[in-house]
Structure formats: C-alpha cells, structure tokens
Coordinates of C-alpha atoms and ligand atoms in Angstrom, one line a residue:
X13 CA 12.4 -28.9 0.3
X14 CA 13.0 -26.7 3.4
X15 CA 11.0 -23.6 3.8
X16 CA 12.7 -20.3 2.9
X17 CA 11.9 -18.6 6.2
X18 CA 11.9 -15.3 4.2
X19 CA 8.8 -13.2 4.0
X20 CA 7.7 -10.0 2.5
X21 CA 4.7 -7.7 3.2
X22 CA 2.9 -6.5 0.2
X23 CA 0.2 -3.9 -0.4
X24 CA -3.0 -5.8 -1.1
X25 CA -3.5 -4.7 -4.7
X26 CA -0.1 -6.0 -5.8
X27 CA -1.7 -9.4 -5.5
X28 CA -5.2 -8.3 -6.3
X29 CA -5.8 -5.3 -8.6
X30 CA -9.6 -5.9 -8.2
X31 CA -9.4 -4.0 -4.9
X32 CA -8.4 -0.7 -6.6
X33 CA -10.7 2.2 -7.2
X34 CA -12.7 1.2 -10.3
X35 CA -11.2 2.8 -13.4
X36 CA -7.6 2.3 -12.3
X37 CA -6.5 -0.8 -14.3
X38 CA -2.7 -1.1 -14.2
X39 CA -2.8 -4.9 -14.5
X40 CA -5.3 -7.8 -14.6
X41 CA -5.1 -9.4 -11.2
X42 CA -1.8 -10.0 -9.5
X43 CA 1.1 -7.8 -10.7
X44 CA 2.9 -10.7 -12.4
X45 CA 6.2 -9.0 -13.3
X46 CA 6.8 -8.5 -9.6
X47 CA 4.9 -11.4 -8.0
X48 CA 6.2 -14.3 -10.1
X49 CA 9.9 -13.5 -9.6
X50 CA 9.2 -13.2 -5.8
X51 CA 7.5 -16.6 -5.8
X52 CA 10.4 -18.0 -7.8
X53 CA 12.8 -16.6 -5.3
X54 CA 11.1 -18.4 -2.5
X55 CA 9.6 -15.5 -0.6
X56 CA 6.5 -16.1 1.5
X57 CA 4.1 -13.2 0.6
X58 CA 2.0 -11.6 3.3
X59 CA -0.8 -9.6 1.7
X60 CA -1.8 -6.5 3.8
X61 CA -5.5 -5.6 3.8
X62 CA -6.7 -2.8 1.5
X63 CA -7.7 -0.1 3.9
X64 CA -9.7 1.8 1.3
X65 CA -11.7 -1.2 0.3
X66 CA -12.5 -1.9 3.9
X67 CA -13.4 1.7 4.5
X68 CA -15.4 2.8 1.4
X69 CA -16.1 -0.5 -0.4
X70 CA -15.9 -1.1 -4.1
X71 CA -18.0 1.9 -5.1
X72 CA -15.7 4.4 -3.4
X73 CA -14.4 7.5 -5.3
X74 CA -10.7 7.9 -5.9
X75 CA -9.6 10.2 -3.0
X76 CA -6.4 11.9 -1.9
X77 CA -4.4 11.8 1.3
X78 CA -5.8 15.2 2.3
X79 CA -9.2 13.5 2.7
X80 CA -7.9 10.2 4.2
X81 CA -5.5 11.8 6.7
X82 CA -8.0 12.0 9.6
X83 CA -8.0 10.6 13.1
X84 CA -10.7 8.1 12.1
X85 CA -9.0 6.7 9.1
X86 CA -5.6 6.5 10.9
X87 CA -7.4 4.6 13.7
X88 CA -8.9 2.3 11.0
X89 CA -5.5 1.6 9.5
X90 CA -4.0 1.0 12.9
X91 CA -6.7 -1.6 13.8
X92 CA -6.2 -3.4 10.5
X93 CA -2.4 -3.5 10.9
X94 CA -2.0 -4.5 14.5
X95 CA -2.4 -8.3 13.9
X96 CA 0.2 -8.1 11.1
X97 CA 2.7 -6.4 13.4
X98 CA 2.1 -9.2 15.9
X99 CA 2.7 -11.7 13.1
X100 CA 6.0 -10.1 12.3
X101 CA 7.1 -10.2 15.9
X102 CA 6.2 -13.9 16.1
X103 CA 8.0 -14.7 12.9
X104 CA 11.1 -12.9 14.1
X105 CA 10.9 -14.6 17.5
X106 CA 11.0 -18.0 15.7
X107 CA 14.0 -17.1 13.5
X108 CA 12.1 -16.1 10.3
X109 CA 13.2 -13.1 8.3
X110 CA 10.7 -10.5 7.4
X111 CA 12.6 -8.9 4.6
X112 CA 10.6 -5.7 4.1
X113 CA 7.4 -4.2 2.7
X114 CA 6.4 -3.2 -0.8
X115 CA 3.8 -0.5 -1.2
X116 CA 2.3 1.6 -4.0
X117 CA 3.8 5.0 -4.6
X118 CA 1.2 7.7 -5.5
X119 CA -1.5 6.0 -3.3
X120 CA -3.0 8.2 -0.5
X121 CA -2.9 5.1 1.7
X122 CA -0.1 2.8 0.5
X123 CA 2.5 5.3 -0.9
X124 CA 5.9 4.8 0.5
X125 CA 7.9 7.7 -1.0
X126 CA 5.1 9.6 -2.7
X127 CA 1.4 10.2 -2.1
X128 CA -1.2 12.4 -3.7
X129 CA -2.9 15.5 -2.1
X130 CA -5.4 18.0 -3.3
X131 CA -8.2 20.4 -2.3
X132 CA -10.8 17.7 -2.8
X133 CA -14.1 17.1 -1.0
X134 CA -17.6 18.5 -0.7
X135 CA -20.8 18.2 -2.5
X136 CA -20.8 17.3 -6.3
X137 CA -23.6 19.6 -7.6
X138 CA -23.9 22.4 -10.2
X139 CA -21.4 24.6 -8.3
X140 CA -18.8 21.8 -8.3
X141 CA -15.8 22.6 -10.5
X142 CA -14.0 19.5 -11.6
X143 CA -11.3 21.4 -13.3
X144 CA -10.1 23.3 -10.2
X145 CA -10.4 20.1 -8.2
X146 CA -8.1 18.3 -10.6
X147 CA -5.8 21.3 -10.9
X148 CA -5.2 21.1 -7.1
X149 CA -4.0 17.5 -7.4
X150 CA -0.3 17.1 -6.5
X151 CA 2.2 14.5 -5.6
X152 CA 4.1 15.0 -2.3
X153 CA 7.2 13.1 -1.1
X154 CA 5.7 11.4 1.9
X155 CA 4.1 8.2 2.9
X156 CA 0.4 7.4 2.5
X157 CA -1.8 7.0 5.6
X158 CA -1.6 3.2 5.9
X159 CA 2.2 3.0 5.4
X160 CA 2.8 5.9 7.8
X161 CA 0.7 4.0 10.4
X162 CA 2.6 0.8 9.7
X163 CA 5.9 2.5 10.1
X164 CA 4.8 4.1 13.4
X165 CA 3.5 0.7 14.7
X166 CA 6.7 -1.0 13.7
X167 CA 8.8 1.6 15.5
X168 CA 6.7 1.2 18.6
X169 CA 7.6 -2.5 18.7
X170 CA 11.3 -1.8 17.9
X171 CA 11.0 -3.4 14.4
X172 CA 13.0 -1.9 11.5
X173 CA 12.1 -2.9 8.0
X174 CA 13.1 -1.6 4.6
X175 CA 10.2 -0.3 2.4
X176 CA 10.0 -0.3 -1.3
X177 CA 7.3 0.7 -3.7
X178 CA 5.9 0.2 -7.1
X179 CA 4.7 3.3 -9.0
X180 CA 0.9 3.2 -9.2
X181 CA 0.9 5.0 -12.6
X182 CA 3.7 3.1 -14.2
X183 CA 4.2 -0.1 -12.2
X184 CA 6.8 -1.6 -14.5
X185 CA 9.3 1.2 -14.0
X186 CA 10.6 0.2 -10.6
X187 CA 10.4 -3.6 -10.8
X188 CA 13.9 -4.4 -12.0
X189 CA 15.6 -2.2 -9.4
X190 CA 13.4 -3.6 -6.7
X191 CA 14.0 -7.2 -7.6
X192 CA 17.7 -6.5 -7.8
X193 CA 17.7 -5.1 -4.3
X194 CA 15.9 -8.2 -3.0
X195 CA 18.1 -10.7 -4.7
Ligands
LIG206 S1 -2.8 1.0 -3.0 FE1 -3.4 0.4 -1.0 S2 -5.4 1.4 -0.7 FE2 -4.9 1.5 -2.8 S3 -6.0 -0.2 -3.7 FE3 -3.9 -0.9 -3.3 S4 -4.0 -1.8 -1.3 FE4 -5.9 -0.6 -1.5

C-alpha cells in the first residue's frame, strides 16, 4: 500500500495523557476518539514534545500562562520546536503534506484558541490564600506559550498551517467537528 504522505502535528498528551499534570485525567493514555480515526484515515502523526514535562518534570504543579510566559520558557519552547519546523520543511520539500496541528485548548502551553491565566505564584505558606488564587483563574482567547512559539517559528520560515484544538476540560466536545474538517 502506498504511503499517504499526509501528516499532522499533535500536542504530546493527545497521544500520551501520562505527561499531563498529575490529577488531570481526561483519558487513559492516547485520546482514542481522536487518534483512532486519524490512524484509520491514514495520517502520519507527529507527536510534539510536552514542554511542561521537559521543564518541570512529572511532579510539577498545574500553572497558568501568566507564569509560563517568560523569556526563559519561550526560549525553552523554541529550542524544542526548531527540529520539528525543520522536519516540516523537509517533508514539504519532498512533496509531503503537513496538514496542520492539533493542540489543547485551555492549556497554558498548548492552547490554540484559549489559554488560562491568573494571579498565581509565590510561596505556599500560612499566608497563602488558595481561594483568591483560584478566583483569579480565567480563560483568555489567545494561544498558549508553546503554540504561540510554534506559530512564530512557522511564520519565520514562511510555513502556513491550520491549527485546531481539543478542549482540555471536555475533550469529546470538539472531536466530531475536527474530524469532519480533516476528512
Ligand atoms: S497540553 Fe501541552 S503542556 Fe500540557 S500536558 Fe499536553 S503536551 Fe504537555
């Protein structure tokens, strides 16, 4: 059977939920309602690295974009992404189609349309107020740090890709629409 020559970039945890902050359990391992149809449709799947796992490890706290949006973390994302952008260029040079990228809305790193912000940070001691910290949490209509870095790198190389996202809190919501757009 000939190869499809069609590829998709995916946020890491769509293929491996184990990378998520502990306590976020949207599915067991790979997000089957999305991944199985993509495999059936013949897409080659390129798993992007999880920038948060490679930054804070498995015992990291859940954080917001307000905390991650620093020159250091942006540079970290850029370093992780550069080889993938070169891969895309090489696939395109050889006649393969990189059809787009699927991220995770709500994530401070991998959100495409939505990310989370808040007045978080500082020492957790007796003066720490969890309630006001949680009250400051809000979703904003912008990309997370990793996706924004990817979009900037792609633009630098003259690459245009469509971006979609699964909703981190209710991942099943957008699957049907997304699969329809990709078919
Ligand atoms: S959304 Fe991005 S940063 Fe968060 S766990 Fe998934 S791959 Fe890692």
